[in-house]
Coordinates of C-alpha atoms and ligand atoms in Angstrom, one line a residue:
M414 CA -44.8 -216.2 124.3
A415 CA -46.0 -213.9 121.4
V416 CA -47.9 -210.7 122.0
P417 CA -50.7 -209.5 119.7
N418 CA -48.5 -207.5 117.3
G419 CA -46.3 -210.6 116.8
I420 CA -43.3 -209.3 118.7
P421 CA -42.0 -211.8 121.1
N422 CA -42.5 -210.9 124.8
V423 CA -38.9 -210.5 125.9
P424 CA -38.8 -210.1 129.7
K425 CA -37.4 -206.7 130.7
P426 CA -33.7 -207.3 131.7
R427 CA -33.2 -207.2 135.5
N428 CA -29.7 -206.9 137.1
T429 CA -30.2 -210.2 138.9
I430 CA -29.6 -213.9 138.6
T431 CA -32.2 -216.5 139.5
V432 CA -31.0 -219.7 141.1
I433 CA -33.1 -222.8 141.4
D434 CA -32.1 -225.4 144.0
N435 CA -33.2 -228.6 142.4
R436 CA -32.9 -230.5 145.7
T437 CA -35.8 -228.5 147.1
G438 CA -37.3 -226.5 144.3
K439 CA -36.5 -223.2 146.1
T440 CA -35.8 -220.3 143.9
I441 CA -33.7 -217.3 144.9
E442 CA -33.1 -214.1 143.0
I443 CA -29.7 -212.5 143.7
T444 CA -28.8 -208.9 142.8
I445 CA -25.8 -208.4 140.6
K446 CA -23.7 -205.4 141.6
D447 CA -20.6 -204.4 139.7
N448 CA -20.9 -207.7 137.8
S449 CA -20.6 -209.7 141.0
V450 CA -22.9 -211.6 143.3
P451 CA -22.4 -212.0 147.1
A452 CA -21.4 -215.5 148.0
T453 CA -23.5 -215.2 151.2
A454 CA -26.7 -215.1 149.1
F455 CA -26.2 -218.8 148.5
T456 CA -26.5 -219.7 152.2
Q457 CA -30.3 -219.2 151.7
L458 CA -30.2 -222.5 149.8
K459 CA -30.6 -225.1 152.5
A460 CA -31.7 -228.7 152.2
P461 CA -32.5 -231.5 154.6
L462 CA -29.7 -234.0 154.9
A463 CA -30.2 -236.8 152.4
A464 CA -30.2 -240.4 153.8
N465 CA -26.6 -241.2 152.6
E466 CA -25.2 -237.7 153.0
R467 CA -22.4 -236.8 155.5
P468 CA -23.5 -234.5 158.3
E469 CA -20.2 -232.7 157.9
N470 CA -21.5 -231.3 154.6
D471 CA -23.6 -228.9 156.7
T472 CA -26.3 -229.2 154.1
P473 CA -29.1 -227.8 156.3
Y474 CA -27.0 -224.7 157.1
G475 CA -26.8 -223.4 153.5
L476 CA -24.8 -224.0 150.3
R477 CA -21.1 -223.2 150.3
I478 CA -19.1 -221.7 147.4
L479 CA -16.0 -223.7 146.8
D480 CA -13.1 -221.9 145.0
P481 CA -9.7 -223.3 145.7
A482 CA -7.0 -220.8 145.0
F483 CA -9.6 -218.0 144.6
V484 CA -9.8 -218.6 140.8
N485 CA -13.1 -216.6 140.5
T486 CA -13.7 -215.2 144.0
A487 CA -13.2 -211.5 144.7
M488 CA -12.1 -210.9 148.3
I489 CA -12.5 -207.0 148.2
T490 CA -13.9 -204.1 146.3
S491 CA -11.1 -201.8 145.4
S492 CA -10.4 -198.5 143.8
I493 CA -6.6 -198.9 143.4
T494 CA -5.7 -201.1 140.5
Y495 CA -7.5 -202.5 137.5
I496 CA -6.3 -205.3 135.1
D497 CA -8.0 -206.3 131.9
G498 CA -6.4 -209.7 131.5
N499 CA -7.9 -210.3 128.1
K500 CA -6.5 -207.1 126.6
G501 CA -3.2 -207.0 128.6
F502 CA -4.1 -203.7 130.2
L503 CA -3.1 -202.4 133.6
M504 CA -3.9 -199.1 135.3
H505 CA -3.5 -197.6 138.8
R506 CA -6.2 -195.2 139.9
G507 CA -7.1 -194.8 136.3
Y508 CA -3.6 -194.1 134.9
P509 CA -2.3 -196.6 132.4
I510 CA 0.9 -198.3 133.6
E511 CA 2.8 -197.3 130.4
Q512 CA 2.1 -193.6 131.1
L513 CA 3.3 -193.9 134.7
A514 CA 6.4 -195.8 133.7
E515 CA 7.3 -193.1 131.1
K516 CA 6.3 -190.0 133.0
S517 CA 6.1 -190.6 136.7
N518 CA 8.7 -191.8 139.3
F519 CA 8.4 -194.5 142.0
L520 CA 7.6 -192.2 144.9
E521 CA 5.0 -190.3 143.0
T522 CA 3.3 -193.6 141.9
A523 CA 3.5 -194.8 145.5
Y524 CA 1.6 -191.7 146.6
L525 CA -1.0 -192.2 143.8
L526 CA -1.5 -195.8 144.9
I527 CA -1.8 -194.9 148.6
Y528 CA -3.7 -191.6 148.5
G529 CA -5.7 -192.0 145.2
E530 CA -4.5 -188.9 143.3
L531 CA -1.2 -187.7 141.9
P532 CA 0.4 -185.4 144.5
S533 CA 0.6 -181.6 144.0
K534 CA 4.1 -180.1 143.9
S535 CA 4.0 -179.3 147.7
Q536 CA 2.5 -182.6 148.5
Y537 CA 5.2 -184.4 146.5
S538 CA 8.0 -182.5 148.1
I539 CA 6.7 -183.2 151.7
W540 CA 6.0 -186.8 150.8
S541 CA 9.5 -187.5 149.3
W542 CA 11.2 -185.6 152.2
E543 CA 9.3 -187.7 154.8
I544 CA 10.1 -191.0 153.1
M545 CA 13.8 -190.1 152.6
N546 CA 14.1 -189.0 156.2
H547 CA 12.6 -192.2 157.6
T548 CA 15.3 -194.4 156.1
F549 CA 17.3 -194.8 159.3
V550 CA 16.9 -198.1 161.1
A551 CA 17.3 -198.3 164.9
E552 CA 20.7 -199.3 166.1
D553 CA 19.4 -202.3 168.1
L554 CA 17.5 -203.5 165.1
Q555 CA 20.7 -203.2 163.0
S556 CA 22.4 -205.5 165.4
I557 CA 19.6 -208.0 165.1
I558 CA 19.9 -207.9 161.3
R559 CA 23.7 -208.1 161.6
Q560 CA 23.4 -211.5 163.3
M561 CA 21.9 -213.2 160.2
R562 CA 24.2 -215.6 158.3
Y563 CA 26.0 -214.4 155.2
D564 CA 24.4 -217.1 153.1
S565 CA 20.8 -216.6 154.3
H566 CA 18.3 -215.8 151.5
P567 CA 18.1 -212.0 151.5
M568 CA 14.3 -212.3 151.6
S569 CA 14.6 -214.1 154.9
V570 CA 16.6 -211.2 156.2
F571 CA 14.1 -208.7 154.8
I572 CA 11.1 -210.6 156.3
S573 CA 12.8 -211.0 159.7
A574 CA 13.8 -207.3 159.8
F575 CA 10.1 -206.3 159.2
A576 CA 8.9 -208.8 161.8
A577 CA 11.5 -207.4 164.3
M578 CA 10.6 -203.8 163.4
S579 CA 7.2 -204.5 164.9
A580 CA 8.9 -204.9 168.2
F581 CA 10.6 -201.5 167.8
A582 CA 7.3 -199.7 167.2
P583 CA 5.0 -200.5 170.2
E584 CA 3.4 -197.1 169.7
A585 CA 2.2 -198.4 166.3
N586 CA 0.8 -201.6 167.6
P587 CA -3.0 -201.9 167.9
A588 CA -2.5 -204.9 170.2
L589 CA -0.9 -202.4 172.7
Q590 CA -2.6 -199.1 171.8
G591 CA -6.1 -200.1 171.0
Q592 CA -7.7 -201.7 168.0
D593 CA -9.2 -198.4 166.6
M594 CA -5.9 -196.5 166.6
Y595 CA -5.6 -196.4 162.8
I596 CA -9.3 -195.6 162.4
N597 CA -9.3 -192.7 164.9
D598 CA -6.0 -191.1 164.0
K599 CA -4.9 -190.9 160.4
S600 CA -1.6 -189.2 161.3
I601 CA -0.4 -192.3 163.0
M602 CA -1.3 -194.3 159.9
N603 CA 0.5 -191.8 157.7
K604 CA 3.6 -192.0 159.9
Q605 CA 3.8 -195.8 159.6
I606 CA 3.4 -195.5 155.8
V607 CA 6.4 -193.2 155.4
R608 CA 8.5 -195.2 157.9
I609 CA 7.8 -198.5 156.2
L610 CA 8.5 -197.1 152.7
G611 CA 11.7 -195.4 154.0
K612 CA 13.0 -198.4 155.8
A613 CA 12.2 -200.9 153.1
T614 CA 15.3 -199.8 151.0
T615 CA 17.6 -199.7 154.0
V616 CA 16.7 -203.2 155.1
A617 CA 17.0 -204.4 151.5
A618 CA 20.5 -202.9 151.3
M619 CA 21.4 -204.5 154.7
A620 CA 20.4 -207.9 153.4
Y621 CA 22.8 -207.4 150.5
R622 CA 25.7 -206.1 152.7
I623 CA 25.4 -209.1 155.0
R624 CA 25.7 -211.3 151.9
I625 CA 29.0 -209.6 150.8
N626 CA 30.2 -209.3 154.4
R627 CA 30.5 -205.6 154.4
P628 CA 29.4 -203.0 157.0
F629 CA 26.1 -201.3 156.6
T630 CA 26.1 -197.9 154.8
P631 CA 23.9 -195.2 156.3
P632 CA 21.2 -193.9 154.0
R633 CA 21.3 -190.6 152.3
S634 CA 18.3 -188.3 152.1
D635 CA 19.7 -186.1 149.3
L636 CA 19.4 -189.0 146.8
S637 CA 16.4 -190.3 145.0
Y638 CA 14.7 -193.5 146.3
T639 CA 16.4 -195.9 144.0
E640 CA 19.7 -193.9 144.0
N641 CA 19.8 -194.2 147.7
L642 CA 19.2 -198.0 147.6
L643 CA 22.0 -198.5 145.1
Y644 CA 24.2 -196.2 147.2
M645 CA 23.6 -198.2 150.4
M646 CA 24.3 -201.4 148.5
D647 CA 27.4 -200.3 146.7
H648 CA 29.2 -197.6 148.5
M649 CA 32.6 -198.8 149.7
S650 CA 35.7 -196.6 150.2
E651 CA 34.7 -194.0 147.5
P652 CA 34.3 -190.4 148.8
Y653 CA 30.9 -189.5 150.4
S654 CA 30.0 -187.7 147.2
Y655 CA 29.8 -191.1 145.3
R656 CA 26.6 -191.4 143.3
P657 CA 25.3 -194.5 141.5
D658 CA 25.0 -194.3 137.7
P659 CA 21.9 -192.2 137.1
R660 CA 20.9 -194.4 134.1
L661 CA 20.8 -197.4 136.4
A662 CA 19.0 -195.6 139.1
K663 CA 16.4 -194.5 136.5
A664 CA 16.1 -198.0 135.1
L665 CA 15.5 -199.4 138.7
D666 CA 13.0 -196.6 139.3
I667 CA 11.0 -197.7 136.2
L668 CA 11.1 -201.3 137.4
F669 CA 9.9 -200.1 140.8
I670 CA 6.9 -198.4 139.2
L671 CA 6.1 -201.6 137.3
H672 CA 6.2 -203.7 140.4
A673 CA 4.4 -201.3 142.8
D674 CA 1.0 -202.9 142.8
H675 CA -0.9 -205.6 141.0
E676 CA -4.2 -205.9 142.8
M677 CA -5.1 -209.1 144.6
N678 CA -1.9 -211.2 143.9
C679 CA -0.8 -213.8 146.4
S680 CA 1.2 -211.4 148.6
T681 CA -1.2 -208.4 148.5
S682 CA -4.1 -210.6 149.4
T683 CA -2.0 -211.9 152.3
M684 CA -1.5 -208.2 153.3
V685 CA -5.3 -207.7 153.3
H686 CA -5.9 -211.1 155.0
V687 CA -3.4 -210.5 157.8
G688 CA -4.3 -206.8 158.1
S689 CA -8.0 -207.7 158.6
S690 CA -7.0 -209.1 162.1
L691 CA -5.9 -205.5 162.9
V692 CA -2.3 -206.6 163.6
D693 CA 0.4 -203.9 163.2
P694 CA 1.5 -203.0 159.7
Y695 CA 5.1 -204.2 160.2
S696 CA 3.9 -207.7 160.9
C697 CA 1.5 -207.5 157.9
V698 CA 4.4 -206.5 155.6
A699 CA 6.5 -209.4 156.9
A700 CA 3.7 -211.8 156.2
A701 CA 3.0 -210.4 152.7
S702 CA 6.7 -210.4 151.8
S703 CA 6.9 -214.1 152.8
A704 CA 4.1 -214.9 150.4
L705 CA 5.9 -212.9 147.7
Y706 CA 9.2 -214.8 147.5
G707 CA 7.9 -218.3 146.5
P708 CA 8.9 -219.3 143.0
L709 CA 5.3 -219.1 141.6
H710 CA 5.1 -215.5 142.6
G711 CA 7.9 -212.9 143.1
G712 CA 10.6 -215.6 143.2
A713 CA 9.9 -216.4 139.5
N714 CA 12.4 -213.8 138.3
E715 CA 15.1 -215.8 140.1
A716 CA 13.7 -219.0 138.8
V717 CA 13.8 -217.6 135.2
I718 CA 17.5 -217.1 135.4
R719 CA 18.1 -220.6 136.9
M720 CA 16.0 -222.0 134.0
L721 CA 17.8 -220.0 131.3
T722 CA 21.2 -221.0 132.7
K723 CA 20.1 -224.6 132.8
I724 CA 19.0 -224.4 129.1
G725 CA 22.4 -222.8 128.4
S726 CA 22.2 -222.2 124.6
V727 CA 19.7 -221.5 121.9
D728 CA 20.0 -225.0 120.3
K729 CA 18.7 -226.6 123.6
V730 CA 15.5 -224.6 123.6
P731 CA 13.3 -227.1 121.6
E732 CA 14.4 -229.9 124.0
F733 CA 13.5 -227.8 127.0
L734 CA 10.1 -226.9 125.6
E735 CA 9.4 -230.6 125.0
G736 CA 10.1 -231.2 128.7
V737 CA 7.6 -228.3 129.6
K738 CA 5.0 -229.8 127.3
Q739 CA 5.4 -233.2 129.0
K740 CA 5.0 -231.4 132.3
K741 CA 8.5 -232.3 133.5
E742 CA 9.4 -228.6 133.6
L743 CA 7.7 -225.2 134.2
L744 CA 8.4 -222.3 131.8
F745 CA 9.1 -219.7 134.4
G746 CA 8.2 -216.2 133.5
F747 CA 5.3 -217.4 131.5
G748 CA 1.6 -217.6 132.4
H749 CA -0.6 -215.6 134.7
R750 CA -3.8 -216.1 136.6
V751 CA -5.3 -213.0 135.2
Y752 CA -3.5 -212.1 131.9
R753 CA -4.6 -214.0 128.8
E754 CA -2.4 -211.7 126.7
T755 CA 1.1 -210.4 127.2
D756 CA 1.6 -208.7 130.5
P757 CA 1.9 -205.0 129.6
R758 CA 4.7 -204.6 132.2
S759 CA 6.8 -207.1 130.3
K760 CA 6.7 -204.9 127.2
V761 CA 8.0 -201.9 129.1
I762 CA 10.6 -204.0 130.9
R763 CA 12.0 -205.2 127.6
E764 CA 12.8 -201.6 126.8
V765 CA 14.4 -201.1 130.2
A766 CA 16.6 -204.1 129.5
D767 CA 18.1 -202.4 126.5
M768 CA 18.7 -199.2 128.6
V769 CA 20.6 -201.3 131.2
F770 CA 22.5 -203.4 128.6
D771 CA 23.8 -200.1 127.1
V772 CA 25.5 -199.4 130.5
C773 CA 26.4 -202.8 131.8
G774 CA 26.8 -204.8 128.5
R775 CA 24.4 -207.2 126.9
E776 CA 23.4 -210.1 129.1
P777 CA 24.4 -213.2 127.2
L778 CA 21.4 -215.2 128.4
I779 CA 19.2 -212.7 126.5
E780 CA 19.7 -214.7 123.3
V781 CA 18.4 -217.9 125.0
A782 CA 15.5 -215.9 126.5
I783 CA 14.5 -214.4 123.1
A784 CA 14.7 -217.8 121.3
L785 CA 12.7 -219.5 124.1
K786 CA 10.0 -216.8 124.1
D787 CA 9.7 -216.9 120.2
A788 CA 9.5 -220.6 120.2
A789 CA 6.9 -220.7 123.0
L790 CA 4.7 -218.1 121.3
K791 CA 4.6 -220.2 118.1
D792 CA 3.8 -223.4 119.9
E793 CA 0.2 -224.6 120.1
Y794 CA 0.7 -225.8 123.7
F795 CA 1.3 -222.3 124.9
T796 CA -1.0 -220.4 122.6
S797 CA -4.0 -222.7 123.3
R798 CA -3.4 -222.1 127.1
K799 CA -2.9 -218.4 126.5
L800 CA 0.5 -218.5 128.2
F801 CA 2.5 -215.3 127.5
P802 CA 5.6 -213.7 129.1
N803 CA 4.9 -212.1 132.4
V804 CA 6.8 -209.4 134.3
D805 CA 9.3 -211.8 135.7
Y806 CA 10.5 -213.1 132.3
W807 CA 12.7 -210.1 131.5
S808 CA 13.3 -208.5 135.0
G809 CA 15.7 -211.2 136.0
L810 CA 17.9 -210.6 133.0
I811 CA 18.1 -206.9 133.9
Y812 CA 19.0 -207.7 137.5
K813 CA 21.6 -210.2 136.2
A814 CA 23.1 -207.6 133.8
M815 CA 23.2 -205.1 136.7
G816 CA 25.2 -207.7 138.7
F817 CA 22.7 -208.4 141.6
P818 CA 23.1 -211.9 143.1
L819 CA 20.3 -214.3 142.0
D820 CA 18.6 -214.6 145.3
F821 CA 18.4 -210.8 145.7
Y822 CA 15.9 -210.5 142.8
P823 CA 12.8 -211.0 144.9
V824 CA 14.0 -208.2 147.2
L825 CA 14.0 -205.9 144.2
F826 CA 10.4 -207.0 143.6
V827 CA 9.2 -206.7 147.2
V828 CA 10.6 -203.2 148.0
P829 CA 8.3 -201.4 145.5
R830 CA 5.4 -203.9 146.2
V831 CA 5.4 -202.5 149.8
A832 CA 3.7 -199.4 148.3
G833 CA 0.9 -201.6 147.0
Y834 CA 0.7 -203.5 150.3
L835 CA 0.3 -200.1 152.1
A836 CA -2.3 -198.9 149.7
H837 CA -4.4 -201.9 150.3
W838 CA -3.9 -201.8 154.1
K839 CA -5.0 -198.2 154.2
Q840 CA -8.0 -198.8 151.8
Q841 CA -9.2 -201.6 154.0
L842 CA -9.0 -199.7 157.3
D843 CA -10.3 -196.4 155.8
S844 CA -13.3 -198.2 154.4
G845 CA -14.8 -198.5 157.9
K846 CA -16.0 -201.9 156.8
N847 CA -13.0 -204.1 157.9
K848 CA -14.1 -207.6 158.7
I849 CA -11.7 -210.3 159.7
S850 CA -10.8 -212.6 156.8
R851 CA -12.0 -216.0 157.6
P852 CA -12.6 -218.3 154.6
R853 CA -14.9 -221.4 154.9
Q854 CA -13.8 -224.9 154.0
V855 CA -15.6 -228.0 152.7
Y856 CA -14.7 -230.8 155.1
V857 CA -14.0 -234.1 153.4
G858 CA -12.2 -235.8 156.3
K859 CA -13.2 -238.6 158.7
G860 CA -16.6 -238.5 160.3
R861 CA -17.0 -238.3 164.1
R862 CA -15.3 -241.3 165.9
D863 CA -14.3 -242.1 169.5
Y864 CA -10.8 -241.9 170.9
I865 CA -8.9 -245.3 171.3
P866 CA -6.3 -245.5 174.0
L867 CA -2.7 -246.2 172.8
D868 CA -2.6 -249.7 174.3
E869 CA -5.8 -250.7 172.5
R870 CA -4.8 -249.5 169.0
E871 CA -3.9 -252.0 166.2
E872 CA -0.3 -252.1 165.2
R873 CA 0.3 -250.8 161.7
T874 CA 3.2 -251.2 159.2
V875 CA 4.0 -247.7 158.0
T876 CA 6.0 -246.3 155.2
S877 CA 7.3 -242.9 154.5
K878 CA 4.7 -242.6 151.7
D879 CA 2.1 -242.1 154.4
G880 CA 3.8 -238.8 154.9
I881 CA 3.3 -238.8 158.6
T882 CA 3.9 -242.1 160.2
E883 CA 7.4 -243.5 159.6
I884 CA 10.0 -242.5 162.3
P885 CA 11.9 -239.8 160.5
H886 CA 15.3 -240.9 159.0
Y887 CA 17.0 -237.9 160.5
I888 CA 16.9 -239.5 163.9
S889 CA 20.3 -241.2 164.0
K890 CA 20.4 -245.0 164.7
R891 CA 22.4 -244.2 167.9
R892 CA 19.6 -242.1 169.3
L893 CA 16.9 -244.3 167.9
A894 CA 18.2 -247.2 170.0
R895 CA 17.4 -245.1 173.1
I896 CA 13.7 -244.6 172.2
Ligands
LIG1046 N1 4.7 -223.4 132.1 C1 4.1 -224.4 131.6 N2 2.8 -224.6 131.7 C2 2.1 -223.7 132.3 C3 2.7 -222.6 132.9 C4 4.0 -222.4 132.7 N3 4.7 -221.3 133.2 N4 1.7 -221.8 133.5 C5 0.5 -222.5 133.3 N5 0.8 -223.6 132.6 C6 -0.2 -224.6 132.2 C7 -0.7 -225.4 133.3 O1 0.1 -226.6 133.5 C8 -2.1 -225.7 132.9 O2 -2.1 -226.7 131.9 P1 -3.2 -227.9 131.8 O3 -4.5 -227.1 131.4 O4 -2.7 -228.8 130.8 O5 -3.4 -228.4 133.2 C9 -2.6 -224.5 132.2 O6 -1.4 -223.9 131.7 C10 -3.3 -223.5 133.1 O7 -2.4 -223.1 134.1 P2 -2.8 -223.0 135.6 O8 -1.8 -223.7 136.5 O9 -4.3 -223.2 135.8 O10 -2.6 -221.4 135.9 P3 -2.6 -220.7 137.3 O11 -3.4 -219.5 137.0 O12 -3.1 -221.6 138.4 O13 -1.1 -220.3 137.5 C11 0.9 -219.2 137.5 C12 -0.6 -219.1 137.3 C13 1.6 -217.8 137.3 C14 1.2 -219.7 138.9 C15 1.5 -220.2 136.4 O14 1.3 -219.7 135.1 C16 3.0 -220.4 136.6 O15 3.3 -221.3 137.4 N6 3.9 -219.7 135.9 C17 5.3 -219.8 136.1 C18 5.7 -219.1 137.4 C19 5.7 -217.6 137.1 O16 6.2 -217.1 136.1 N7 5.2 -216.8 138.1 C20 5.1 -215.4 138.0 C21 3.8 -214.9 137.9 S1 3.7 -213.1 137.4 C22 4.3 -212.2 138.7 C23 3.6 -212.5 140.0 O17 2.4 -212.4 140.1 O18 4.3 -212.8 140.9

């Protein structure tokens, strides 16, 4: 509409969206805050059940928001980490990851993540002292860990150890001490934070020592966080004064900074989800760590090496990429839910790789990795989907050069990520607004029906394709005859 002076009458911008429900004509205006709208606002959009509509759609009770895999649903507001996926930028509490990797160390970054500011000198010295003096693991817990098989996945050992640790800390368990214990007394919360960070390296080293069938090495509090981890893994019959190579301890420390947090990834969101029930933090860490070691998440570093080994040589790269494009293979270490640019961590890691190769020798698979990355970045399939190397593309090569066994790589990811888990756990409880995580679903299954007694049910021919119905093959014929 034009106004008298000929200037179009542009409505004054409002920080809202207007939604019209075309089923009913109802209009609602929803406030946009921090570029987000609350999903609960949509429950105002209710409609009578249409004649042919399923009652299970709950139409009269309000519209649902469907977002499988949380592609565009924020589950929290957070002050910890920010990613600009389009620019390939990552910062923790405002500090760019590149600056932290260059100038900070892992324990300082962990403090920053958890408490919101870089520590002062005295705060840092108390913090690191506390963590390094909470590295011992109870004798009884050690004997539980010792029972694990030598060929277990080290992540199974890590997860089991944290789950068991919950049983060794009844004083830290809200189920026993009261649900408000972490809200009323921050010193109990801080105690669990240093204990969990301290014990994470010890349990990780134990998982490794089981694998190589060697006794556990007691931790040392006079070493740095990553030095102590390498010490507990590697110390054999050398004198007590044995120290890991400082260049490798430094490289691992940088990798730990890069892995410490990454906002709402699969495992950290698990931490938040499980923590929302107010279960103890040891159980939360066990649950989050379980989410981490799948091949689509923190197990990708392991999967990258398996992939590069399978490719074998530079001349096989085109053939492999063809398989990826035909969706027969996945290019592990590429792609990310948030980044539409190169993951900034992968650029720093590439430099750490050279640091490690200087000490341990160049990892031969690096040539295949470079050729594969270069070819993928020139290929329309990957560029059009904005698939770039992520953190796991290079980290596996570093771990391989350092001589860690393949299945230990996710442990080297989860130990530092525990800092991020704890930062989110604390943020959630400190907010005073914790609410149990309980997503909704859209039910598309059978409608209401009545139970049919076994004798009256129709006989059915079943195949294993049904997924549920065929008598499983693992029942031996000898036993089957008795059923
Ligand atoms: N190789 C080949 N194609 C891929 C890849 C890949 N690595 N990643 C995504 N695509 C394709 C995918 O098939 C889809 O193609 P189309 O449009 O034809 O269906 C398109 O790219 C979009 O992918 P998406 O599956 O919608 O992406 P997502 O956000 O659901 O998945 C991801 C993210 C990380 C799980 C995925 O990229 C992936 O599986 N990457 C390999 C595993 C990996 O490296 N994981 C580590 C992630 S970074 C560290 C961490 O968070 O743990």
